[in-house]
Short mmCIF file of C-alpha atoms and ligand atoms in Angstrom, two decimals:
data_model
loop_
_atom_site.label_atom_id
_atom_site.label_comp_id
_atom_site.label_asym_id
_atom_site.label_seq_id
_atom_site.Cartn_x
_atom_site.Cartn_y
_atom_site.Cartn_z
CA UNK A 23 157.09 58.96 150.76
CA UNK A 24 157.87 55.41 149.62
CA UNK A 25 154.90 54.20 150.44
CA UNK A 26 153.04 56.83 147.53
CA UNK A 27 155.65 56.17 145.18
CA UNK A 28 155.37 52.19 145.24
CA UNK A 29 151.25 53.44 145.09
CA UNK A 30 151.55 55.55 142.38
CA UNK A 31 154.12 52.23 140.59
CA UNK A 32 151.28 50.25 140.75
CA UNK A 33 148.59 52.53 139.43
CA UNK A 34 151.01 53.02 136.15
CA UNK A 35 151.62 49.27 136.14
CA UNK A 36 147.60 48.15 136.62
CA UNK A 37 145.88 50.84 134.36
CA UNK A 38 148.41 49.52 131.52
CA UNK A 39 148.18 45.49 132.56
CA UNK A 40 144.21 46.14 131.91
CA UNK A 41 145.02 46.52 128.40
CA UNK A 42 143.13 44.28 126.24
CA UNK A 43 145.35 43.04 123.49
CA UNK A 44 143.16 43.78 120.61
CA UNK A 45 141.38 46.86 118.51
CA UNK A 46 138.66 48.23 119.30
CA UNK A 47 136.47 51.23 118.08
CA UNK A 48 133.88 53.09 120.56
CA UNK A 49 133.58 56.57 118.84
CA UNK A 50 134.16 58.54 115.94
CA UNK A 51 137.21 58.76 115.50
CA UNK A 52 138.55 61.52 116.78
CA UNK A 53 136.69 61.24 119.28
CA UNK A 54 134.85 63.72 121.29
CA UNK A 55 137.90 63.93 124.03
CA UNK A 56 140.37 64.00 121.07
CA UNK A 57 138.67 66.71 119.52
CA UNK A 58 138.66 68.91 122.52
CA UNK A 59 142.06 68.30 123.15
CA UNK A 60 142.79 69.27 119.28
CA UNK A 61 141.13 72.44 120.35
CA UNK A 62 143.16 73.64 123.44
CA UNK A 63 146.20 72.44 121.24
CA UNK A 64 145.39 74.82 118.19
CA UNK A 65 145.86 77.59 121.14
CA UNK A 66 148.99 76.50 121.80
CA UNK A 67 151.01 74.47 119.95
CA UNK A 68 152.65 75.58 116.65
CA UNK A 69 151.11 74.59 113.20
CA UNK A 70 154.51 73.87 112.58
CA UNK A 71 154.07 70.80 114.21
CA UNK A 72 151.97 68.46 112.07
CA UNK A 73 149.89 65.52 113.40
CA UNK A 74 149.04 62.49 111.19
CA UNK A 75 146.15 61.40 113.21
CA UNK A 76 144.77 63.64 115.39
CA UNK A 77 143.81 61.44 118.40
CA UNK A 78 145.25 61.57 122.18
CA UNK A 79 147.08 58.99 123.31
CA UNK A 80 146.45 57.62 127.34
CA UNK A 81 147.91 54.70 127.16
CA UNK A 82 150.25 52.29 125.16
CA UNK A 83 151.08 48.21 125.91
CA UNK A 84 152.71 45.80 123.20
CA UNK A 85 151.40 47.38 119.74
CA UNK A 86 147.96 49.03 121.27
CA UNK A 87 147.24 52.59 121.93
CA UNK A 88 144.28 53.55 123.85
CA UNK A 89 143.16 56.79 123.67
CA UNK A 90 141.48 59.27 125.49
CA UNK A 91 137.98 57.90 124.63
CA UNK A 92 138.85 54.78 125.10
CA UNK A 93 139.24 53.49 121.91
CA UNK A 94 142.27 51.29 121.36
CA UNK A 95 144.51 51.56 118.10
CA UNK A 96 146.38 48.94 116.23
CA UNK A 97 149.35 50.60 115.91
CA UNK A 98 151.42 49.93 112.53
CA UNK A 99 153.99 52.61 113.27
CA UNK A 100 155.88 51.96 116.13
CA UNK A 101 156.32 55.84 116.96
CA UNK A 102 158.34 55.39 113.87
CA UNK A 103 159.89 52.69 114.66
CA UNK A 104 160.84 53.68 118.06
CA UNK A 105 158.75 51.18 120.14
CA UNK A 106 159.99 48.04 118.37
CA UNK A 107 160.54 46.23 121.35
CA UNK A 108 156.74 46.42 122.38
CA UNK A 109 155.13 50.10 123.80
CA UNK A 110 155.45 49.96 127.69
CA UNK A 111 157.83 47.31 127.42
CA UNK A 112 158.28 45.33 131.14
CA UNK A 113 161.66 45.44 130.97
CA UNK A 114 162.27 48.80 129.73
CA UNK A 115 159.57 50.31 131.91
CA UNK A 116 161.32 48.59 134.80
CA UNK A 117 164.56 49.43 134.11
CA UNK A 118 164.00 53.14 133.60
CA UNK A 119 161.70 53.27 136.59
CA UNK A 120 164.41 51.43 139.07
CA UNK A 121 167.16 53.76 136.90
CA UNK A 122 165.20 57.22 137.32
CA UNK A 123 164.78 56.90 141.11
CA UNK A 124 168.91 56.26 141.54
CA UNK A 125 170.32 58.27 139.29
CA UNK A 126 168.62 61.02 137.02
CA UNK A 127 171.57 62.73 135.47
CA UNK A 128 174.98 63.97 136.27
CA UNK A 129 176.24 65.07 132.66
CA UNK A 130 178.94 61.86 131.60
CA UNK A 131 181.28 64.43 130.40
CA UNK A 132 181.28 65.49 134.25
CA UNK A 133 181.23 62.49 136.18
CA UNK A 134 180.29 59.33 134.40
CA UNK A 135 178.39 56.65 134.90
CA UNK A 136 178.15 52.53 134.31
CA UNK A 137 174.91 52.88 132.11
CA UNK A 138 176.50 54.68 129.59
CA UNK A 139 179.37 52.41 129.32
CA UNK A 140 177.05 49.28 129.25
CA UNK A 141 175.51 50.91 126.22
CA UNK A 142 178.72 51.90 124.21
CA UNK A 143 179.23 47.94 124.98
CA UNK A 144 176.44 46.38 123.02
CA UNK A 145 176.47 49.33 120.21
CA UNK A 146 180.25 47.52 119.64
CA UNK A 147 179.09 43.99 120.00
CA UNK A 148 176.18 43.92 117.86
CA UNK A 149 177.22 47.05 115.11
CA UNK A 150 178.61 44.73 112.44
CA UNK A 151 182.29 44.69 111.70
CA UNK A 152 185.09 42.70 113.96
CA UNK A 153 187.16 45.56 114.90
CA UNK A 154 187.52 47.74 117.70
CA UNK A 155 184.52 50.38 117.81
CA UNK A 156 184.18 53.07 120.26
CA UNK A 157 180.76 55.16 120.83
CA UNK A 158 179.40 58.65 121.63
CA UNK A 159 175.81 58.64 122.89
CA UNK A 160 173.58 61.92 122.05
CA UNK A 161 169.81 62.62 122.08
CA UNK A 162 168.48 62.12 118.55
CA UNK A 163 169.17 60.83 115.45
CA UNK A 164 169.60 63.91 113.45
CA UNK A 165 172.32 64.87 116.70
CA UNK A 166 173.93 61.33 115.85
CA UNK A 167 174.00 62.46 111.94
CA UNK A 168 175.67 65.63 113.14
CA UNK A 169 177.98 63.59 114.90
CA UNK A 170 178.84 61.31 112.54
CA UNK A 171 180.03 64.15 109.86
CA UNK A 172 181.88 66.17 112.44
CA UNK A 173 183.66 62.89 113.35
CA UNK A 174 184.10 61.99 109.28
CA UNK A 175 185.71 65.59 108.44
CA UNK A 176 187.72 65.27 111.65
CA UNK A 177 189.32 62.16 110.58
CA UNK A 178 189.38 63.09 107.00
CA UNK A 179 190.63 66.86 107.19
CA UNK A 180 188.24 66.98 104.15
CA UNK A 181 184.83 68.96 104.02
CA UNK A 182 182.31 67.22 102.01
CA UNK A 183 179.81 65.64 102.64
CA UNK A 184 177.54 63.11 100.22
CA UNK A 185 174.04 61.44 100.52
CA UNK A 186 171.80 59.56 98.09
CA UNK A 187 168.60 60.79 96.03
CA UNK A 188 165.68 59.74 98.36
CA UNK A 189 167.42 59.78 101.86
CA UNK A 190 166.02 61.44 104.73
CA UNK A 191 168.40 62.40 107.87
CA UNK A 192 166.71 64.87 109.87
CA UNK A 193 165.77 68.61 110.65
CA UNK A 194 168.88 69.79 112.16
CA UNK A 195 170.80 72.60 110.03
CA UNK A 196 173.05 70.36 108.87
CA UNK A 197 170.71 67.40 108.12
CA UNK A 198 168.00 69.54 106.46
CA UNK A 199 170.54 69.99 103.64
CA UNK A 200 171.06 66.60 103.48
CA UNK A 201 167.82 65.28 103.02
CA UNK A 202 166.05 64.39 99.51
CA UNK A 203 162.65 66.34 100.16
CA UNK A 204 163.15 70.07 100.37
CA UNK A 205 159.33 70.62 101.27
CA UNK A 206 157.94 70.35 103.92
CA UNK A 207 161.56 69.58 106.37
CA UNK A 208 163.90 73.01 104.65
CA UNK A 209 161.19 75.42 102.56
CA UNK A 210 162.11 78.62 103.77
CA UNK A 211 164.24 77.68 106.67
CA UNK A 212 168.04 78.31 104.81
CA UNK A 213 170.13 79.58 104.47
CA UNK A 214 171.70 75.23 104.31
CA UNK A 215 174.51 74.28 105.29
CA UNK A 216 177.25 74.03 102.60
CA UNK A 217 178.98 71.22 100.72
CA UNK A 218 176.61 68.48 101.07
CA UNK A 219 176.27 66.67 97.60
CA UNK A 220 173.44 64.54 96.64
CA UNK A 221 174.24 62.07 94.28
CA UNK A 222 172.01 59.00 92.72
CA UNK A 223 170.61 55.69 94.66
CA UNK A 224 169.73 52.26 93.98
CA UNK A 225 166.27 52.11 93.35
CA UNK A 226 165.58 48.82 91.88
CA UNK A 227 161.78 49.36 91.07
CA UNK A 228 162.34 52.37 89.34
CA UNK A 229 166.11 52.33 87.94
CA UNK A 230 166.15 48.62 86.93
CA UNK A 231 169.75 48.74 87.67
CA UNK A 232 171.68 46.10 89.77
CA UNK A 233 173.92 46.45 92.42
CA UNK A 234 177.02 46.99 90.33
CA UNK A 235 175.67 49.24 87.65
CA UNK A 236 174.05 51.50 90.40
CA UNK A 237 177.19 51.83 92.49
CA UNK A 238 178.83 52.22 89.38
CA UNK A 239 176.49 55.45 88.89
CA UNK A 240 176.44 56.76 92.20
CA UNK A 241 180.66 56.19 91.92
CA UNK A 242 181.03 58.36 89.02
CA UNK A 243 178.50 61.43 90.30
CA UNK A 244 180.85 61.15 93.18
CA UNK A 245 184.20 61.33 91.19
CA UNK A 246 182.34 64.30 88.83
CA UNK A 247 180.65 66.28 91.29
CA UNK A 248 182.16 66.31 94.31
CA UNK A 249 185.97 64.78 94.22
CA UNK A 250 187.20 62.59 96.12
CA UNK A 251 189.91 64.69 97.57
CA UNK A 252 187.50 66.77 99.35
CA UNK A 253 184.94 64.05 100.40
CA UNK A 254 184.86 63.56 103.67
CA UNK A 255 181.83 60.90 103.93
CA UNK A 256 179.46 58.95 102.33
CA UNK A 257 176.40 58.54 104.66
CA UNK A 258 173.42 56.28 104.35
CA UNK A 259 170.15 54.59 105.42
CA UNK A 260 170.99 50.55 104.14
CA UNK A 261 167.15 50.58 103.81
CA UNK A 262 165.54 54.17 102.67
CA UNK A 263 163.00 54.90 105.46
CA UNK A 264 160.80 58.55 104.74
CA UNK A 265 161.52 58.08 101.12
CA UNK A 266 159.95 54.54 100.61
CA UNK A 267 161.79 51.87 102.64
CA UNK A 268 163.74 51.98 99.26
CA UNK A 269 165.81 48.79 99.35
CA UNK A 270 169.17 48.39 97.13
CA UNK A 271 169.82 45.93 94.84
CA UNK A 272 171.77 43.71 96.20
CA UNK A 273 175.94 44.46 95.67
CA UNK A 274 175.10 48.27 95.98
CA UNK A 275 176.24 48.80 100.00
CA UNK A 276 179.63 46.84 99.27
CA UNK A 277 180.96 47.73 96.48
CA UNK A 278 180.63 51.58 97.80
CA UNK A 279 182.17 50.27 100.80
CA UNK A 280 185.16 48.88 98.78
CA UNK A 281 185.28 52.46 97.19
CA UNK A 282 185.25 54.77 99.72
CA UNK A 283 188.06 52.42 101.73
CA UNK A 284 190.57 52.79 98.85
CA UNK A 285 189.64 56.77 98.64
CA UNK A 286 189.79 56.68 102.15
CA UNK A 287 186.61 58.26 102.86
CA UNK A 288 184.09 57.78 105.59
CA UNK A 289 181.33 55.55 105.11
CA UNK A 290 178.43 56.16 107.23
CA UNK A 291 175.02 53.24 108.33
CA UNK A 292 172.53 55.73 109.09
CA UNK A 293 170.44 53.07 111.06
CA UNK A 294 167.96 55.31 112.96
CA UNK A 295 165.12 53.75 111.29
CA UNK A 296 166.58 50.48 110.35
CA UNK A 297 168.34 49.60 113.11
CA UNK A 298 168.21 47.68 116.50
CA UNK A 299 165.98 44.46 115.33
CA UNK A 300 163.52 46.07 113.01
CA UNK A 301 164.79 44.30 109.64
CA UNK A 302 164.90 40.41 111.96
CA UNK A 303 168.58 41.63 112.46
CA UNK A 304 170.51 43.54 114.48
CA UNK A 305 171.17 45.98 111.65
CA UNK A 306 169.72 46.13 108.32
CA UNK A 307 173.74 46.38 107.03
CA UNK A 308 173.40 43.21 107.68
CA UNK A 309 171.64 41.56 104.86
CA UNK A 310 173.68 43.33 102.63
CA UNK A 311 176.66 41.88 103.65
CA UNK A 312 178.05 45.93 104.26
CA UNK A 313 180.38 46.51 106.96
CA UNK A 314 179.70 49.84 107.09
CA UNK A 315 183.02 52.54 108.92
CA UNK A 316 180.73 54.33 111.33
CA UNK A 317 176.69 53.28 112.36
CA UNK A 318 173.87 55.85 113.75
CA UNK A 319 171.40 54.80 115.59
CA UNK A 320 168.46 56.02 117.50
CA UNK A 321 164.34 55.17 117.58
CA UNK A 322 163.90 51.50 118.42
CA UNK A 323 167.63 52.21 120.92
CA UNK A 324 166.01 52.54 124.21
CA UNK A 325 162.55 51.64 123.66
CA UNK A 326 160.78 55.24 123.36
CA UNK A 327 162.99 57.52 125.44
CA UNK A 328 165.15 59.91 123.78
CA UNK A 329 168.69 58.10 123.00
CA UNK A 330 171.29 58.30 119.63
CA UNK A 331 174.58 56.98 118.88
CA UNK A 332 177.59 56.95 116.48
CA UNK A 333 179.59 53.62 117.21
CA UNK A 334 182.59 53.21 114.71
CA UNK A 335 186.08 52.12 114.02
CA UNK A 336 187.94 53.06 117.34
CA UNK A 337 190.50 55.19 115.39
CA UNK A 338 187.89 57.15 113.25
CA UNK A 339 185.70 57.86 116.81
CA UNK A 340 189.06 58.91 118.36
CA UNK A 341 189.87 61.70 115.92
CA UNK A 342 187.43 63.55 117.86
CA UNK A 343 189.60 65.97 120.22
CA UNK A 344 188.80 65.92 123.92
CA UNK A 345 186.00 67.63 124.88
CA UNK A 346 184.96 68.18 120.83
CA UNK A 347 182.06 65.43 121.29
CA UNK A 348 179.29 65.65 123.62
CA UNK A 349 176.04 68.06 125.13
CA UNK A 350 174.30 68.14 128.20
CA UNK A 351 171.55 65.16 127.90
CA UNK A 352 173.86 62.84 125.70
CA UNK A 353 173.40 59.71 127.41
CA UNK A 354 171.55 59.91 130.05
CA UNK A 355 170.90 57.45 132.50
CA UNK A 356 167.32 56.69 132.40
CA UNK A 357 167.77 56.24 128.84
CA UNK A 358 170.73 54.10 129.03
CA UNK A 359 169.16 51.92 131.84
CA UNK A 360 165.83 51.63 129.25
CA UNK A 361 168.45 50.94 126.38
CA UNK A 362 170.37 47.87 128.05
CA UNK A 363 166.69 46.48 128.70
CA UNK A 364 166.08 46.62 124.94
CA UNK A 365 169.00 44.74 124.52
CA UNK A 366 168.34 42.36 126.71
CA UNK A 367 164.67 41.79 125.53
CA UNK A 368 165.84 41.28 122.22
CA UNK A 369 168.18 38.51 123.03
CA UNK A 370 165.62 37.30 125.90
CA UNK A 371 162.20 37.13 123.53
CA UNK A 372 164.10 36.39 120.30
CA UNK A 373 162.73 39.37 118.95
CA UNK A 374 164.96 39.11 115.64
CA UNK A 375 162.93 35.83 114.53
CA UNK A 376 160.10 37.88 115.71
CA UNK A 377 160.51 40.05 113.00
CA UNK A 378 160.83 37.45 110.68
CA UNK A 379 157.71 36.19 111.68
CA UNK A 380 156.01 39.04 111.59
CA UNK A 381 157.30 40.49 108.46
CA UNK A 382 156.80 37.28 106.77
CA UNK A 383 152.92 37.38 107.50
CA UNK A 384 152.39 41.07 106.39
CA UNK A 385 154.46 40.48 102.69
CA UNK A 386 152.37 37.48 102.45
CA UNK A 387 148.97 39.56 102.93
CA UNK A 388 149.97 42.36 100.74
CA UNK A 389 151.47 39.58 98.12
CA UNK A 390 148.50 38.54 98.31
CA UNK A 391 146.43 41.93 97.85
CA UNK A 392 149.27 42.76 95.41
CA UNK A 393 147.64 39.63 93.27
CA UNK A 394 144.37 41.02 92.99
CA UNK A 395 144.90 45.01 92.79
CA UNK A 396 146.98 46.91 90.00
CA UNK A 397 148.06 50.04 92.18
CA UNK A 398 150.12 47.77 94.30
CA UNK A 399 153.49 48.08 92.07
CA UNK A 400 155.67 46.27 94.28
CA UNK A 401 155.81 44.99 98.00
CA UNK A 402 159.27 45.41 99.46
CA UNK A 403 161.39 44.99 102.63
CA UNK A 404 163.35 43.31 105.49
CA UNK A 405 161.71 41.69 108.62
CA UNK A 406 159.31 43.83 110.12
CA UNK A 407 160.21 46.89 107.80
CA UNK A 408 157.91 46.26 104.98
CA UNK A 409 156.02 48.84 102.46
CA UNK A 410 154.11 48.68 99.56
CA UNK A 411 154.51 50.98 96.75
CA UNK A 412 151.34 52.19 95.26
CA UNK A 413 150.92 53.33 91.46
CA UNK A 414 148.40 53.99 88.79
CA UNK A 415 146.06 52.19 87.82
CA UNK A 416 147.36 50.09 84.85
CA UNK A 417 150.99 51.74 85.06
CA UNK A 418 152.81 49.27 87.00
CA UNK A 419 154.24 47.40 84.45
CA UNK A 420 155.27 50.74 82.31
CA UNK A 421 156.06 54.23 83.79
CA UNK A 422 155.02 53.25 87.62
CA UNK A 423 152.75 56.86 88.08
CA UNK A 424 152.97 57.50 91.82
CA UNK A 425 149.41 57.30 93.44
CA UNK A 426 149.29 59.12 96.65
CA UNK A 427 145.69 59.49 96.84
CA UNK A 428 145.06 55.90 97.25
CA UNK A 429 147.57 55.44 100.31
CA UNK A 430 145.81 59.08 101.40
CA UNK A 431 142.31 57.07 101.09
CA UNK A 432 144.06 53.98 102.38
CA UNK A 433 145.14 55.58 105.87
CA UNK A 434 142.10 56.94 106.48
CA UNK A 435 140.03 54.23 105.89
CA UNK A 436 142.16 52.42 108.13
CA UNK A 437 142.41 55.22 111.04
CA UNK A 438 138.74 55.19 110.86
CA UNK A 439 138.54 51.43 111.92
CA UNK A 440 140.89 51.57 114.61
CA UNK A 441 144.67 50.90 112.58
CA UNK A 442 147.42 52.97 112.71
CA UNK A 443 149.18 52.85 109.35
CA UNK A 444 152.16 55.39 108.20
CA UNK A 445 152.91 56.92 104.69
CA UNK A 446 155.96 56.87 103.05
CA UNK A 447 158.20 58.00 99.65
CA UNK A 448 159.11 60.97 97.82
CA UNK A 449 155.89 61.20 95.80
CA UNK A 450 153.84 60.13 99.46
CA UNK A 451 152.74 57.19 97.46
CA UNK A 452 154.23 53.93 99.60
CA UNK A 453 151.93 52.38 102.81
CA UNK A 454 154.77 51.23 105.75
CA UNK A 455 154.42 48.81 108.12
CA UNK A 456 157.11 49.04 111.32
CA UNK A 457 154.70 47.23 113.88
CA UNK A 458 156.18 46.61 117.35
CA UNK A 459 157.95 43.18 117.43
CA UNK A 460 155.49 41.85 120.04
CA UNK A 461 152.40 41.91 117.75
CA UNK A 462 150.56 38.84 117.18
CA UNK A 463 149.61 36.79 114.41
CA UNK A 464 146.04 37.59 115.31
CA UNK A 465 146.86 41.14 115.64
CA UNK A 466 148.63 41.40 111.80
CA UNK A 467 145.67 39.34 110.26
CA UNK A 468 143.51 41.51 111.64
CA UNK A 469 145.28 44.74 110.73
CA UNK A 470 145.58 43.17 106.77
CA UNK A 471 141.81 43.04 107.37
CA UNK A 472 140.56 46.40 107.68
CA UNK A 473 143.55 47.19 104.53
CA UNK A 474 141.73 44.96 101.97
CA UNK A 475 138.27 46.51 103.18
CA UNK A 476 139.94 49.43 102.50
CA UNK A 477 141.13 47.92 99.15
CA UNK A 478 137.60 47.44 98.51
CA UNK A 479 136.16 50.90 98.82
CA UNK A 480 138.71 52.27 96.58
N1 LIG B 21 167.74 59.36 109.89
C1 LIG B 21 166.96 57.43 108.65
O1 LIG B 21 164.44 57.99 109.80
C2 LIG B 21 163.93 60.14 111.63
C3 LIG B 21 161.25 61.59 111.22
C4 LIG B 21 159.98 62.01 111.85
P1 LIG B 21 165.42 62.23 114.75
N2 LIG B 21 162.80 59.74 110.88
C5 LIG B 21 161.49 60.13 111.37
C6 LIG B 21 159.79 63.48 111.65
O2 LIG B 21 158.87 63.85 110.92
O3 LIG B 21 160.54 64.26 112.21
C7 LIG B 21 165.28 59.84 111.04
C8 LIG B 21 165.46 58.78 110.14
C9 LIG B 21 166.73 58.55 109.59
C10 LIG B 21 167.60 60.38 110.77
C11 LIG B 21 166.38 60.65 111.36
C12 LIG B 21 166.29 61.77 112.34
O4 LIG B 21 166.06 61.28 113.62
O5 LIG B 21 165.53 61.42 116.01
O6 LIG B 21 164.01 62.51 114.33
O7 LIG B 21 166.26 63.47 114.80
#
């Protein structure tokens, strides 16, 4: 028996060591394996379930994805920003591998287990804020926005529940209420849930406001239309993810902050997308200087298997009654065991200047495609979270039209040659980047590439 497991080990471990590090383009794409495969799906899968680019993964190592003809992907999205340390990750694969064959699961609620506790330890020492902080772990970030809420009204005793213009928190129930975007994540799905109040952003391309005057916005919609008395939280992303990567104006986080601690509500980091490295730190909080009451995360957490959190002031976490927080998979200890190895690469690869490094190179390239194109109305972000907003022609400097088609064209120009590049923003008009921390200078040159061919045909 151990003899074919350590066989099969180093089947898994060889087929993905043979990856070359670098694109490369066989067949159509989709190719003919793809295709069939999109065939058997249609028989089976719900159209419910949409796929951006219909080829079939094999294979993954550092930021390439081979598929199942062979043809290997630059990959620009991370899994949305879930792969961040690298796809296939030694350490991660390791861990979970070592972790899966000694412990699977027992349920923590039941009888617990180190992992777990590991995890809750490096949410509290790298979450920023000095205090005490205290964790649940759960299976996905829309479960940690749940969780988060529950926790806010608990400690509150108050019922409401507010989120900016442009956020995005997930498909749950409760989250599909709170999102921006009605279509395509709630359209015909209600009845919502109730009291959840959207109120305005800072969106400092389009709202030319700064920090102060936007908080000083969003501060009265709150007072106005929802009350504080009956607010239980104020929750969200430091960096907009779905919506844009919309980044406030600097000010904005804090001074909400500062509010909602003298009204004594909850304010809620939703880091899923953020989080864990991607912005060159540990949290994107950070470069706004916001300490935020209670952080989600999830993605990036434990390197591609499924893993959430809420980590938060130890007296806001404990309002929970016993047994009120929890679920069967929450935490489990293959994930756990892959999440402690994320950790550890970070600190072990200096993965934050990574992102710096990386980042740095792609605003630089689209700076400089930015220079010569006038549908690029601004390039934005932190680290390795970077977009590019994309307008009408010759509207950039005035009323900043939205141009989906291009980043439409853009994508598929780029899928075509072997890159992997997401869409973004309300109006599906903003190209993001959230490439795995590993990827090479070589690797983002040659990605920025294939985008100004694709520039060129436009
Ligand atoms: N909060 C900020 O980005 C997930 C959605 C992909 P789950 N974003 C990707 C899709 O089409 O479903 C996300 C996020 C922020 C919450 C979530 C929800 O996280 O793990 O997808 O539930």
């Amino acid at each position: 028996m151990t003899d074919t497991m350590q066989t099969s080990t180093d089947v898994t471990t060889a087929a993905v060591a043979s990856i070359a590090l670098k694109r490369k383009v066989v067949t159509a794409i989709p190719g003919p394996a793809s295709q069939a495969l999109h065939a058997r799906r249609a028989k089976v899968v719900s159209t419910g379930v949409a796929t951006t680019l219909p080829i079939y993964i094999d294979r993954a190592h550092g930021s390439i994805l081979v598929d199942v003809d062979g043809n290997q992907i630059l990959d620009f999205g991370a899994g949305i920003g879930v792969t961040t340390v690298g796809h296939t990750a030694d350490r991660v694969v390791a861990a979970a591998q070592r972790q899966l064959a000694d412990l699977t699961h027992t349920l923590f609620t039941i009888t617990p287990y180190p992992e777990y506790v590991q995890v809750a330890e490096l949410l509290a020492q790298h979450t920023p804020g000095a205090w005490e902080k205290h964790s649940v772990l759960v299976n996905s970030g829309a479960e940690a926005v749940e969780n988060g809420v529950k926790i806010a009204r608990k400690f509150t005793g108050r019922r409401a529940v507010a989120v900016l213009d442009h956020a995005y928190h997930g498909r749950t129930n409760l989250t599909m209420a709170m999102n921006f975007r009605a279509h395509p994540y709630a359209t015909g799905f209600g009845p919502l849930a109730g009291d959840v109040y959207h109120v305005p952003n800072s969106y400092p391309y389009r709202d030319g406001l700064s920090g102060a005057e936007a908080a000083t916005r969003t501060i009265d919609y709150l007072e106005k239309i929802v009350g504080v008395a009956d607010l239980a939280c104020l929750v969200i992303e430091p960096i907009q993810g779905e919506c844009g990567f919309i980044v406030p104006a600097d000010g904005y986080l804090p001074t909400l902050q500062q509010w909602c601690t003298d009204t004594g509500v909850v304010m809620i980091a939703d880091e899923i997308q953020s989080g864990i490295a991607r912005t060159g730190r540990y949290f994107a909080s950070e470069h706004f200087n916001w300490e935020p009451d209670l952080v989600l995360t999830a993605k990036a957490i434990a390197g591609g298997l499924p893993l959430a959190a809420v980590t938060g002031r130890a007296e806001i976490m404990d309002a929970a009654q016993s047994g009120g927080l929890g679920g069967t998979f929450g935490g489990n200890p293959v994930a756990c065991a892959a999440a402690v190895a994320v950790f550890d690469t970070i600190a072990a690869d200096n993965l934050l200047a990574e992102a710096d490094r990386i980042g740095a190179r792609l605003t630089a390239g689209l700076r400089d495609l930015a220079s010569r194109s006038d549908i690029i109305g601004e390039v934005r972000g932190r680290g390795a979270m970077v977009a590019a907003e994309l307008v009408q022609p010759g509207t950039g400097a005035t009323t900043k039209e939205p141009n989906a088609a291009a980043v439409s064209k853009l994508i598929a120009h780029a899928a075509s040659h072997g890159v992997l590049l997401l869409s973004a923003g309300t109006w599906g008009n903003v190209l993001r980047f959230l490439p795995s921390l590993v990827m090479s200078n070589e690797l983002v040159d040659d990605g920025l590439e294939v985008l100004r061919d694709g520039f060129a045909t436009l």
